[in-house]
Each structure stands twice: as C-alpha cells, then as structure tokens.
C-alpha cells in the first residue's frame, strides 16, 4: 500500500545561535488532519522549531517539506501563502488599533484574496465574525476596544483569530494557553477542537500537559534541542529520558 505523503516533513533540522544549538537534528512527520503536541522544558528549542518551520529563522542545516515541496529557508510570507499559519508565544498586536482592525494584516493577505476568488469582501464583517468565533462577545463590543486595553486572554484569542483568518491548512500554536486561567483555557479548547474537526492540521506547543494530552494524537518531546520522544501521550510519558528531562522542572 502506498503511504500518503505527509503534510509536513522535517528532516535533520538544526539551528545554532553562536555556540548554542537551539534545535539539533530534529526529524518528524505530520499527517494531514493530525494534532501534534510538542512539549519540552524551557529553552528546549520549541519556539525555534516553530520559527524554522514558518521561515522566521533560517536553519543551519536540515530540510522542511510541506505538501512534498521543499520550503526550507523560504520567507515567512511565502510560507503563509502555502497555508501555514502560526500564533506567537509573545503577543505583539498593534496596541493603538481596535482589536478588529488588528485583523487587517491577515485579511488583506494575497492568500485570503486568492481563496476568496480575487475579492476581499467586507473585511470588517469577517474580522468581527472571526473574533466572535474565538470568544469576543458581540454584545460587549469588546472587538472595538483598542488592543492595548485588552487583558492577556483576549490578546491570545486575537492571536488565534489572526491565524484562523489566513484559512490555513496547518496551524501552529506556540503556547497559546500560557498566561491564561483554567477557565479561559477550557473555553478555548473547543475552538481548537472545531478547527481540527474542519480538517485543519494542528501543532500545539504547550506547557499544560493535561489539556494537551486530552486533545493531541501524538506528543513530540524536545530536550536541549533534541527530539527525545515521539508517540502517543501515555507512551511518551513512560519514557525514561522524558521522565529525566522533566525531573525537577516545571510542567504545569
Ligand atoms: N535569536 C536567538 N539568538 C540566540 N539564542 C537564541 C535565539 N532564540 C533562541 N535562542 C536560544 O535557543 C534555545 C532555545 O530557545 P527556544 O526555542 O525559545 O526554547 P523554548 O521555546 O523551548 O523555550 C535557548 O537556549 C535560547 O536562549
Ligand atoms: Mg518558546
């Protein structure tokens, strides 16, 4: 039987910053529709791996293939147009603009125009719909407030809405839940499950293991830039090297 081509294939990916090897010879594959969780102690290379896949950082060596196309070292805007969207661990909205106006950048992207058949349509309406979808309650008019006045929970939701606006095939969430309360996390989980139900492939970097293990198909573990495990959650947590990596480190 022919194996389907993986949506994403990372081979021997390595990035060194001077003397620090942030990501070291990491390889993995991701099938269409899969939800992959990536965990690892602070500084283990998770964000660098996201930056390598999305073009924000160029690899020292190794390869990134998407839909059987070599996208290694491509510029972020080109990678976005291929259908890969991401959120940032450190949010950086346009603080002076209303939340819904922050949606302009993705909604004006060539990808969105192309998918909409050459027309952008009423972007403000689309922005407000997307924000409602991620939990900006219509009645409270919170989407009209300047981003700088919004608490972290809304800024993280805005990050998610911006990524969703690109109509991605693969969405990468870098610690979307960090800085959020348990109640906020609980209200965002169904949005992620909905994306997955729509067939979107998802990579989630997460410190909240309980929430992650509940929704992920597979967990990949990084430690000091190296992949030390990759498999079903229960299996991965039984691995001696994973236990060792997490001994004495914060996992909540
Ligand atoms: N732009 C950079 N310049 C120098 N060192 C970096 C840079 N980005 C990340 N690093 C280093 O690479 C390592 C991995 O960082 P990072 O990918 O942010 O880890 P994580 O997201 O798992 O916390 C850390 O030692 C970090 O200090
Ligand atoms: Mg990080």
PDB file of C-alpha atoms and ligand atoms in Angstrom:
ATOM      1  CA  UNK A   1       0.000   0.000   0.000  1.00  0.00           C
ATOM      2  CA  UNK A   2       1.152   3.496  -0.790  1.00  0.00           C
ATOM      3  CA  UNK A   3       1.639   5.644   2.270  1.00  0.00           C
ATOM      4  CA  UNK A   4       0.048   9.088   1.877  1.00  0.00           C
ATOM      5  CA  UNK A   5       2.587  11.899   1.534  1.00  0.00           C
ATOM      6  CA  UNK A   6       2.948  13.630   4.898  1.00  0.00           C
ATOM      7  CA  UNK A   7       1.657  17.212   5.026  1.00  0.00           C
ATOM      8  CA  UNK A   8       4.804  18.314   6.833  1.00  0.00           C
ATOM      9  CA  UNK A   9       8.155  16.570   6.832  1.00  0.00           C
ATOM     10  CA  UNK A  10      11.049  17.895   8.881  1.00  0.00           C
ATOM     11  CA  UNK A  11      14.407  16.196   8.327  1.00  0.00           C
ATOM     12  CA  UNK A  12      17.577  16.696  10.338  1.00  0.00           C
ATOM     13  CA  UNK A  13      16.616  20.244  11.219  1.00  0.00           C
ATOM     14  CA  UNK A  14      19.368  22.070  13.090  1.00  0.00           C
ATOM     15  CA  UNK A  15      19.812  25.657  14.242  1.00  0.00           C
ATOM     16  CA  UNK A  16      22.749  27.016  16.175  1.00  0.00           C
ATOM     17  CA  UNK A  17      22.967  30.533  17.548  1.00  0.00           C
ATOM     18  CA  UNK A  18      26.693  31.009  18.017  1.00  0.00           C
ATOM     19  CA  UNK A  19      27.597  28.293  20.482  1.00  0.00           C
ATOM     20  CA  UNK A  20      24.032  27.381  21.424  1.00  0.00           C
ATOM     21  CA  UNK A  21      22.447  24.557  19.451  1.00  0.00           C
ATOM     22  CA  UNK A  22      18.794  25.523  19.848  1.00  0.00           C
ATOM     23  CA  UNK A  23      17.460  22.743  17.605  1.00  0.00           C
ATOM     24  CA  UNK A  24      19.580  19.687  16.962  1.00  0.00           C
ATOM     25  CA  UNK A  25      18.966  17.228  14.126  1.00  0.00           C
ATOM     26  CA  UNK A  26      15.183  17.051  14.620  1.00  0.00           C
ATOM     27  CA  UNK A  27      13.119  14.919  12.235  1.00  0.00           C
ATOM     28  CA  UNK A  28       9.394  14.216  12.289  1.00  0.00           C
ATOM     29  CA  UNK A  29       6.403  13.864  10.008  1.00  0.00           C
ATOM     30  CA  UNK A  30       2.880  15.142  10.309  1.00  0.00           C
ATOM     31  CA  UNK A  31      -0.119  13.656   8.534  1.00  0.00           C
ATOM     32  CA  UNK A  32      -2.994  15.753   7.275  1.00  0.00           C
ATOM     33  CA  UNK A  33      -5.611  16.236   9.988  1.00  0.00           C
ATOM     34  CA  UNK A  34      -3.290  15.213  12.825  1.00  0.00           C
ATOM     35  CA  UNK A  35      -2.928  17.159  16.072  1.00  0.00           C
ATOM     36  CA  UNK A  36       0.673  17.024  17.258  1.00  0.00           C
ATOM     37  CA  UNK A  37       1.625  18.307  20.693  1.00  0.00           C
ATOM     38  CA  UNK A  38       5.171  19.499  21.289  1.00  0.00           C
ATOM     39  CA  UNK A  39       6.452  19.699  24.854  1.00  0.00           C
ATOM     40  CA  UNK A  40       9.816  20.227  26.489  1.00  0.00           C
ATOM     41  CA  UNK A  41      11.410  22.217  29.314  1.00  0.00           C
ATOM     42  CA  UNK A  42      12.005  25.960  28.885  1.00  0.00           C
ATOM     43  CA  UNK A  43      14.765  26.644  26.388  1.00  0.00           C
ATOM     44  CA  UNK A  44      14.472  23.201  24.780  1.00  0.00           C
ATOM     45  CA  UNK A  45      14.016  24.683  21.293  1.00  0.00           C
ATOM     46  CA  UNK A  46      10.228  24.589  20.824  1.00  0.00           C
ATOM     47  CA  UNK A  47       9.825  28.177  19.610  1.00  0.00           C
ATOM     48  CA  UNK A  48      12.956  27.923  17.465  1.00  0.00           C
ATOM     49  CA  UNK A  49      11.478  24.825  15.805  1.00  0.00           C
ATOM     50  CA  UNK A  50       8.286  26.803  15.048  1.00  0.00           C
ATOM     51  CA  UNK A  51      10.396  29.670  13.708  1.00  0.00           C
ATOM     52  CA  UNK A  52      12.308  27.280  11.457  1.00  0.00           C
ATOM     53  CA  UNK A  53       9.144  25.734  10.019  1.00  0.00           C
ATOM     54  CA  UNK A  54       7.481  29.136   9.470  1.00  0.00           C
ATOM     55  CA  UNK A  55      10.533  30.866   7.984  1.00  0.00           C
ATOM     56  CA  UNK A  56      11.263  33.339  10.774  1.00  0.00           C
ATOM     57  CA  UNK A  57      14.630  31.684  11.367  1.00  0.00           C
ATOM     58  CA  UNK A  58      16.802  30.049   8.694  1.00  0.00           C
ATOM     59  CA  UNK A  59      18.175  26.607   9.552  1.00  0.00           C
ATOM     60  CA  UNK A  60      21.862  25.867   9.893  1.00  0.00           C
ATOM     61  CA  UNK A  61      21.111  22.553   8.204  1.00  0.00           C
ATOM     62  CA  UNK A  62      18.231  20.222   7.506  1.00  0.00           C
ATOM     63  CA  UNK A  63      15.080  20.339   5.458  1.00  0.00           C
ATOM     64  CA  UNK A  64      11.422  21.361   5.773  1.00  0.00           C
ATOM     65  CA  UNK A  65       8.980  19.921   3.238  1.00  0.00           C
ATOM     66  CA  UNK A  66       5.332  20.861   3.013  1.00  0.00           C
ATOM     67  CA  UNK A  67       2.966  19.047   0.697  1.00  0.00           C
ATOM     68  CA  UNK A  68       6.011  17.412  -0.877  1.00  0.00           C
ATOM     69  CA  UNK A  69       7.586  20.810  -1.636  1.00  0.00           C
ATOM     70  CA  UNK A  70      10.930  21.905  -0.215  1.00  0.00           C
ATOM     71  CA  UNK A  71      10.178  25.159   1.664  1.00  0.00           C
ATOM     72  CA  UNK A  72      13.437  25.273   3.637  1.00  0.00           C
ATOM     73  CA  UNK A  73      14.572  28.850   4.204  1.00  0.00           C
ATOM     74  CA  UNK A  74      11.574  30.409   2.467  1.00  0.00           C
ATOM     75  CA  UNK A  75      10.413  33.826   3.667  1.00  0.00           C
ATOM     76  CA  UNK A  76       7.509  33.798   6.161  1.00  0.00           C
ATOM     77  CA  UNK A  77       5.078  35.488   3.729  1.00  0.00           C
ATOM     78  CA  UNK A  78       5.692  32.756   1.151  1.00  0.00           C
ATOM     79  CA  UNK A  79       5.182  30.051   3.746  1.00  0.00           C
ATOM     80  CA  UNK A  80       1.923  31.711   4.846  1.00  0.00           C
ATOM     81  CA  UNK A  81       0.721  31.714   1.258  1.00  0.00           C
ATOM     82  CA  UNK A  82       1.326  27.943   1.186  1.00  0.00           C
ATOM     83  CA  UNK A  83      -1.199  27.583   4.020  1.00  0.00           C
ATOM     84  CA  UNK A  84       0.855  27.503   7.224  1.00  0.00           C
ATOM     85  CA  UNK A  85      -0.247  29.970   9.917  1.00  0.00           C
ATOM     86  CA  UNK A  86       1.108  30.411  13.423  1.00  0.00           C
ATOM     87  CA  UNK A  87       0.490  32.263  16.645  1.00  0.00           C
ATOM     88  CA  UNK A  88       3.246  33.889  18.669  1.00  0.00           C
ATOM     89  CA  UNK A  89       4.099  32.983  22.244  1.00  0.00           C
ATOM     90  CA  UNK A  90       4.790  36.680  22.865  1.00  0.00           C
ATOM     91  CA  UNK A  91       1.773  38.563  21.558  1.00  0.00           C
ATOM     92  CA  UNK A  92       2.506  41.822  19.754  1.00  0.00           C
ATOM     93  CA  UNK A  93      -0.672  43.350  18.419  1.00  0.00           C
ATOM     94  CA  UNK A  94      -0.999  46.904  17.098  1.00  0.00           C
ATOM     95  CA  UNK A  95      -1.769  48.227  20.560  1.00  0.00           C
ATOM     96  CA  UNK A  96      -3.303  51.528  19.348  1.00  0.00           C
ATOM     97  CA  UNK A  97      -5.741  49.857  16.959  1.00  0.00           C
ATOM     98  CA  UNK A  98      -9.110  48.376  17.881  1.00  0.00           C
ATOM     99  CA  UNK A  99      -8.959  44.594  18.134  1.00  0.00           C
ATOM    100  CA  UNK A 100     -10.937  44.062  14.925  1.00  0.00           C
ATOM    101  CA  UNK A 101      -8.614  46.389  12.969  1.00  0.00           C
ATOM    102  CA  UNK A 102      -5.717  44.148  14.026  1.00  0.00           C
ATOM    103  CA  UNK A 103      -7.263  41.558  11.724  1.00  0.00           C
ATOM    104  CA  UNK A 104      -6.417  43.693   8.685  1.00  0.00           C
ATOM    105  CA  UNK A 105      -2.992  42.147   8.043  1.00  0.00           C
ATOM    106  CA  UNK A 106      -4.144  38.546   7.560  1.00  0.00           C
ATOM    107  CA  UNK A 107      -7.435  39.563   5.964  1.00  0.00           C
ATOM    108  CA  UNK A 108      -5.614  41.635   3.322  1.00  0.00           C
ATOM    109  CA  UNK A 109      -3.121  38.858   2.566  1.00  0.00           C
ATOM    110  CA  UNK A 110      -2.764  37.571  -1.007  1.00  0.00           C
ATOM    111  CA  UNK A 111      -3.738  34.099   0.243  1.00  0.00           C
ATOM    112  CA  UNK A 112      -7.112  35.291   1.530  1.00  0.00           C
ATOM    113  CA  UNK A 113      -7.732  37.251  -1.654  1.00  0.00           C
ATOM    114  CA  UNK A 114      -6.882  34.219  -3.767  1.00  0.00           C
ATOM    115  CA  UNK A 115      -9.104  31.887  -1.732  1.00  0.00           C
ATOM    116  CA  UNK A 116     -11.947  34.393  -1.943  1.00  0.00           C
ATOM    117  CA  UNK A 117     -11.782  34.377  -5.736  1.00  0.00           C
ATOM    118  CA  UNK A 118      -9.973  37.675  -6.174  1.00  0.00           C
ATOM    119  CA  UNK A 119     -12.154  39.727  -3.826  1.00  0.00           C
ATOM    120  CA  UNK A 120     -11.519  40.646  -0.238  1.00  0.00           C
ATOM    121  CA  UNK A 121     -15.171  41.319   0.607  1.00  0.00           C
ATOM    122  CA  UNK A 122     -16.246  43.170   3.736  1.00  0.00           C
ATOM    123  CA  UNK A 123     -13.177  42.668   5.895  1.00  0.00           C
ATOM    124  CA  UNK A 124     -14.596  44.374   8.962  1.00  0.00           C
ATOM    125  CA  UNK A 125     -17.533  41.982   8.968  1.00  0.00           C
ATOM    126  CA  UNK A 126     -15.227  38.983   8.528  1.00  0.00           C
ATOM    127  CA  UNK A 127     -12.979  40.295  11.321  1.00  0.00           C
ATOM    128  CA  UNK A 128     -15.912  40.683  13.702  1.00  0.00           C
ATOM    129  CA  UNK A 129     -17.209  37.198  12.843  1.00  0.00           C
ATOM    130  CA  UNK A 130     -13.819  35.611  13.459  1.00  0.00           C
ATOM    131  CA  UNK A 131     -13.372  37.455  16.726  1.00  0.00           C
ATOM    132  CA  UNK A 132     -16.802  36.305  17.852  1.00  0.00           C
ATOM    133  CA  UNK A 133     -15.794  32.753  16.974  1.00  0.00           C
ATOM    134  CA  UNK A 134     -12.801  32.942  19.334  1.00  0.00           C
ATOM    135  CA  UNK A 135     -14.837  34.425  22.172  1.00  0.00           C
ATOM    136  CA  UNK A 136     -15.113  38.206  21.687  1.00  0.00           C
ATOM    137  CA  UNK A 137     -18.726  38.531  22.813  1.00  0.00           C
ATOM    138  CA  UNK A 138     -20.683  40.616  20.276  1.00  0.00           C
ATOM    139  CA  UNK A 139     -22.870  42.243  22.911  1.00  0.00           C
ATOM    140  CA  UNK A 140     -19.956  43.601  24.906  1.00  0.00           C
ATOM    141  CA  UNK A 141     -18.436  45.327  21.842  1.00  0.00           C
ATOM    142  CA  UNK A 142     -15.012  44.296  23.096  1.00  0.00           C
ATOM    143  CA  UNK A 143     -13.784  43.896  19.486  1.00  0.00           C
ATOM    144  CA  UNK A 144     -13.957  47.689  19.141  1.00  0.00           C
ATOM    145  CA  UNK A 145     -11.664  48.341  22.105  1.00  0.00           C
ATOM    146  CA  UNK A 146      -8.040  49.199  21.361  1.00  0.00           C
ATOM    147  CA  UNK A 147      -5.838  46.132  21.691  1.00  0.00           C
ATOM    148  CA  UNK A 148      -3.666  47.906  24.269  1.00  0.00           C
ATOM    149  CA  UNK A 149      -6.586  47.986  26.696  1.00  0.00           C
ATOM    150  CA  UNK A 150      -7.346  44.266  26.478  1.00  0.00           C
ATOM    151  CA  UNK A 151      -6.278  41.633  29.020  1.00  0.00           C
ATOM    152  CA  UNK A 152      -3.974  38.770  28.010  1.00  0.00           C
ATOM    153  CA  UNK A 153      -6.884  36.352  27.497  1.00  0.00           C
ATOM    154  CA  UNK A 154      -8.326  38.471  24.707  1.00  0.00           C
ATOM    155  CA  UNK A 155      -4.903  39.143  23.163  1.00  0.00           C
ATOM    156  CA  UNK A 156      -4.291  35.394  22.936  1.00  0.00           C
ATOM    157  CA  UNK A 157      -7.714  34.927  21.340  1.00  0.00           C
ATOM    158  CA  UNK A 158      -6.837  37.705  18.896  1.00  0.00           C
ATOM    159  CA  UNK A 159      -3.646  35.803  18.005  1.00  0.00           C
ATOM    160  CA  UNK A 160      -5.729  32.733  17.269  1.00  0.00           C
ATOM    161  CA  UNK A 161      -8.255  34.715  15.203  1.00  0.00           C
ATOM    162  CA  UNK A 162      -5.429  36.280  13.128  1.00  0.00           C
ATOM    163  CA  UNK A 163      -4.073  32.825  12.334  1.00  0.00           C
ATOM    164  CA  UNK A 164      -7.555  31.484  11.532  1.00  0.00           C
ATOM    165  CA  UNK A 165      -8.150  34.461   9.211  1.00  0.00           C
ATOM    166  CA  UNK A 166      -5.460  33.082   6.892  1.00  0.00           C
ATOM    167  CA  UNK A 167      -7.576  29.969   6.313  1.00  0.00           C
ATOM    168  CA  UNK A 168      -4.593  27.732   6.986  1.00  0.00           C
ATOM    169  CA  UNK A 169      -4.226  24.043   6.272  1.00  0.00           C
ATOM    170  CA  UNK A 170      -1.670  23.814   9.079  1.00  0.00           C
ATOM    171  CA  UNK A 171      -1.867  25.993  12.176  1.00  0.00           C
ATOM    172  CA  UNK A 172       0.931  26.155  14.734  1.00  0.00           C
ATOM    173  CA  UNK A 173       0.041  27.399  18.212  1.00  0.00           C
ATOM    174  CA  UNK A 174       3.043  28.424  20.326  1.00  0.00           C
ATOM    175  CA  UNK A 175       1.936  28.325  23.966  1.00  0.00           C
ATOM    176  CA  UNK A 176      -1.476  29.749  23.246  1.00  0.00           C
ATOM    177  CA  UNK A 177      -2.570  28.879  26.789  1.00  0.00           C
ATOM    178  CA  UNK A 178       0.309  30.481  28.689  1.00  0.00           C
ATOM    179  CA  UNK A 179      -0.823  33.297  30.944  1.00  0.00           C
ATOM    180  CA  UNK A 180      -4.454  32.171  30.791  1.00  0.00           C
ATOM    181  CA  UNK A 181      -6.680  30.968  33.602  1.00  0.00           C
ATOM    182  CA  UNK A 182      -8.030  27.426  33.652  1.00  0.00           C
ATOM    183  CA  UNK A 183     -11.466  28.773  32.736  1.00  0.00           C
ATOM    184  CA  UNK A 184     -10.023  30.629  29.756  1.00  0.00           C
ATOM    185  CA  UNK A 185      -8.169  27.521  28.605  1.00  0.00           C
ATOM    186  CA  UNK A 186     -11.363  25.495  28.944  1.00  0.00           C
ATOM    187  CA  UNK A 187     -13.193  27.979  26.737  1.00  0.00           C
ATOM    188  CA  UNK A 188     -10.520  27.927  24.004  1.00  0.00           C
ATOM    189  CA  UNK A 189     -10.119  24.128  23.796  1.00  0.00           C
ATOM    190  CA  UNK A 190     -13.445  23.685  21.940  1.00  0.00           C
ATOM    191  CA  UNK A 191     -12.332  26.251  19.336  1.00  0.00           C
ATOM    192  CA  UNK A 192      -9.227  24.156  18.655  1.00  0.00           C
ATOM    193  CA  UNK A 193     -11.332  21.009  18.508  1.00  0.00           C
ATOM    194  CA  UNK A 194     -13.577  22.720  15.968  1.00  0.00           C
ATOM    195  CA  UNK A 195     -10.570  23.623  13.785  1.00  0.00           C
ATOM    196  CA  UNK A 196      -9.499  20.038  13.897  1.00  0.00           C
ATOM    197  CA  UNK A 197     -12.984  18.850  13.028  1.00  0.00           C
ATOM    198  CA  UNK A 198     -12.766  21.106   9.969  1.00  0.00           C
ATOM    199  CA  UNK A 199      -9.740  19.053   8.900  1.00  0.00           C
ATOM    200  CA  UNK A 200      -7.054  21.591   9.801  1.00  0.00           C
ATOM    201  CA  UNK A 201      -3.755  20.039  10.835  1.00  0.00           C
ATOM    202  CA  UNK A 202      -2.521  21.423  14.150  1.00  0.00           C
ATOM    203  CA  UNK A 203       0.755  21.656  16.061  1.00  0.00           C
ATOM    204  CA  UNK A 204       0.390  22.785  19.659  1.00  0.00           C
ATOM    205  CA  UNK A 205       3.336  23.779  21.819  1.00  0.00           C
ATOM    206  CA  UNK A 206       2.044  23.561  25.356  1.00  0.00           C
ATOM    207  CA  UNK A 207       3.092  23.536  28.965  1.00  0.00           C
ATOM    208  CA  UNK A 208      -0.333  22.499  30.211  1.00  0.00           C
ATOM    209  CA  UNK A 209       0.134  18.793  29.735  1.00  0.00           C
ATOM    210  CA  UNK A 210      -3.284  17.726  30.988  1.00  0.00           C
ATOM    211  CA  UNK A 211      -5.168  19.840  28.428  1.00  0.00           C
ATOM    212  CA  UNK A 212      -2.718  18.953  25.669  1.00  0.00           C
ATOM    213  CA  UNK A 213      -2.767  15.200  26.242  1.00  0.00           C
ATOM    214  CA  UNK A 214      -6.546  15.243  26.135  1.00  0.00           C
ATOM    215  CA  UNK A 215      -6.665  16.586  22.569  1.00  0.00           C
ATOM    216  CA  UNK A 216      -3.364  15.602  20.923  1.00  0.00           C
ATOM    217  CA  UNK A 217      -2.993  12.492  18.745  1.00  0.00           C
ATOM    218  CA  UNK A 218       0.729  12.401  19.378  1.00  0.00           C
ATOM    219  CA  UNK A 219       3.312  14.089  21.543  1.00  0.00           C
ATOM    220  CA  UNK A 220       6.838  15.046  20.500  1.00  0.00           C
ATOM    221  CA  UNK A 221       9.279  15.854  23.282  1.00  0.00           C
ATOM    222  CA  UNK A 222      12.273  18.173  22.923  1.00  0.00           C
ATOM    223  CA  UNK A 223      15.127  18.438  25.381  1.00  0.00           C
ATOM    224  CA  UNK A 224      18.198  20.594  24.789  1.00  0.00           C
ATOM    225  CA  UNK A 225      17.130  20.938  21.153  1.00  0.00           C
ATOM    226  CA  UNK A 226      16.921  17.192  20.548  1.00  0.00           C
ATOM    227  CA  UNK A 227      13.871  15.064  19.950  1.00  0.00           C
ATOM    228  CA  UNK A 228      13.822  12.549  22.805  1.00  0.00           C
ATOM    229  CA  UNK A 229      10.380  11.009  22.212  1.00  0.00           C
ATOM    230  CA  UNK A 230       7.551  10.996  19.672  1.00  0.00           C
ATOM    231  CA  UNK A 231       4.389   8.933  20.096  1.00  0.00           C
ATOM    232  CA  UNK A 232       1.085   8.600  21.954  1.00  0.00           C
ATOM    233  CA  UNK A 233       0.952  10.653  25.167  1.00  0.00           C
ATOM    234  CA  UNK A 234       0.931   7.754  27.668  1.00  0.00           C
ATOM    235  CA  UNK A 235       3.807   6.049  25.893  1.00  0.00           C
ATOM    236  CA  UNK A 236       5.912   9.188  25.780  1.00  0.00           C
ATOM    237  CA  UNK A 237       5.457   9.913  29.493  1.00  0.00           C
ATOM    238  CA  UNK A 238       6.616   6.375  30.320  1.00  0.00           C
ATOM    239  CA  UNK A 239       9.920   7.006  28.532  1.00  0.00           C
ATOM    240  CA  UNK A 240      12.904   7.178  30.891  1.00  0.00           C
ATOM    241  CA  UNK A 241      14.538  10.068  29.015  1.00  0.00           C
ATOM    242  CA  UNK A 242      11.311  12.099  29.220  1.00  0.00           C
ATOM    243  CA  UNK A 243      10.954  11.437  32.944  1.00  0.00           C
ATOM    244  CA  UNK A 244      14.553  12.530  33.418  1.00  0.00           C
ATOM    245  CA  UNK A 245      14.093  15.699  31.346  1.00  0.00           C
ATOM    246  CA  UNK A 246      11.084  16.664  33.464  1.00  0.00           C
ATOM    247  CA  UNK A 247      12.574  15.807  36.852  1.00  0.00           C
ATOM    248  CA  UNK A 248      12.730  18.999  38.861  1.00  0.00           C
ATOM    249  CA  UNK A 249      11.356  21.133  36.052  1.00  0.00           C
ATOM    250  CA  UNK A 250       8.032  22.966  35.963  1.00  0.00           C
ATOM    251  CA  UNK A 251       5.461  21.088  33.963  1.00  0.00           C
ATOM    252  CA  UNK A 252       2.303  22.992  34.834  1.00  0.00           C
TER     253      UNK A 252
HETATM  254  N1  LIG B   1      17.525  34.610  18.376  1.00  0.00           N
HETATM  255  C1  LIG B   1      18.250  33.900  19.250  1.00  0.00           C
HETATM  256  N2  LIG B   1      19.553  34.195  19.477  1.00  0.00           N
HETATM  257  C2  LIG B   1      20.291  33.472  20.351  1.00  0.00           C
HETATM  258  N3  LIG B   1      19.827  32.422  21.051  1.00  0.00           N
HETATM  259  C3  LIG B   1      18.549  32.082  20.870  1.00  0.00           C
HETATM  260  C4  LIG B   1      17.687  32.795  19.973  1.00  0.00           C
HETATM  261  N4  LIG B   1      16.458  32.221  20.002  1.00  0.00           N
HETATM  262  C5  LIG B   1      16.537  31.196  20.872  1.00  0.00           C
HETATM  263  N5  LIG B   1      17.779  31.120  21.403  1.00  0.00           N
HETATM  264  C6  LIG B   1      18.247  30.099  22.372  1.00  0.00           C
HETATM  265  O1  LIG B   1      17.870  28.842  21.866  1.00  0.00           O
HETATM  266  C7  LIG B   1      17.437  27.996  22.924  1.00  0.00           C
HETATM  267  C8  LIG B   1      16.031  27.513  22.648  1.00  0.00           C
HETATM  268  O2  LIG B   1      15.128  28.589  22.804  1.00  0.00           O
HETATM  269  P1  LIG B   1      13.580  28.487  22.450  1.00  0.00           P
HETATM  270  O3  LIG B   1      13.447  27.917  21.098  1.00  0.00           O
HETATM  271  O4  LIG B   1      12.977  29.815  22.687  1.00  0.00           O
HETATM  272  O5  LIG B   1      13.078  27.442  23.522  1.00  0.00           O
HETATM  273  P2  LIG B   1      11.606  27.118  24.104  1.00  0.00           P
HETATM  274  O6  LIG B   1      10.614  27.738  23.184  1.00  0.00           O
HETATM  275  O7  LIG B   1      11.549  25.634  24.160  1.00  0.00           O
HETATM  276  O8  LIG B   1      11.544  27.720  25.483  1.00  0.00           O
HETATM  277  C9  LIG B   1      17.589  28.778  24.211  1.00  0.00           C
HETATM  278  O9  LIG B   1      18.843  28.474  24.770  1.00  0.00           O
HETATM  279  C10 LIG B   1      17.539  30.218  23.723  1.00  0.00           C
HETATM  280  O10 LIG B   1      18.252  31.065  24.591  1.00  0.00           O
HETATM  281 MG1  LIG B   2       9.013  29.040  23.494  1.00  0.00          MG
END
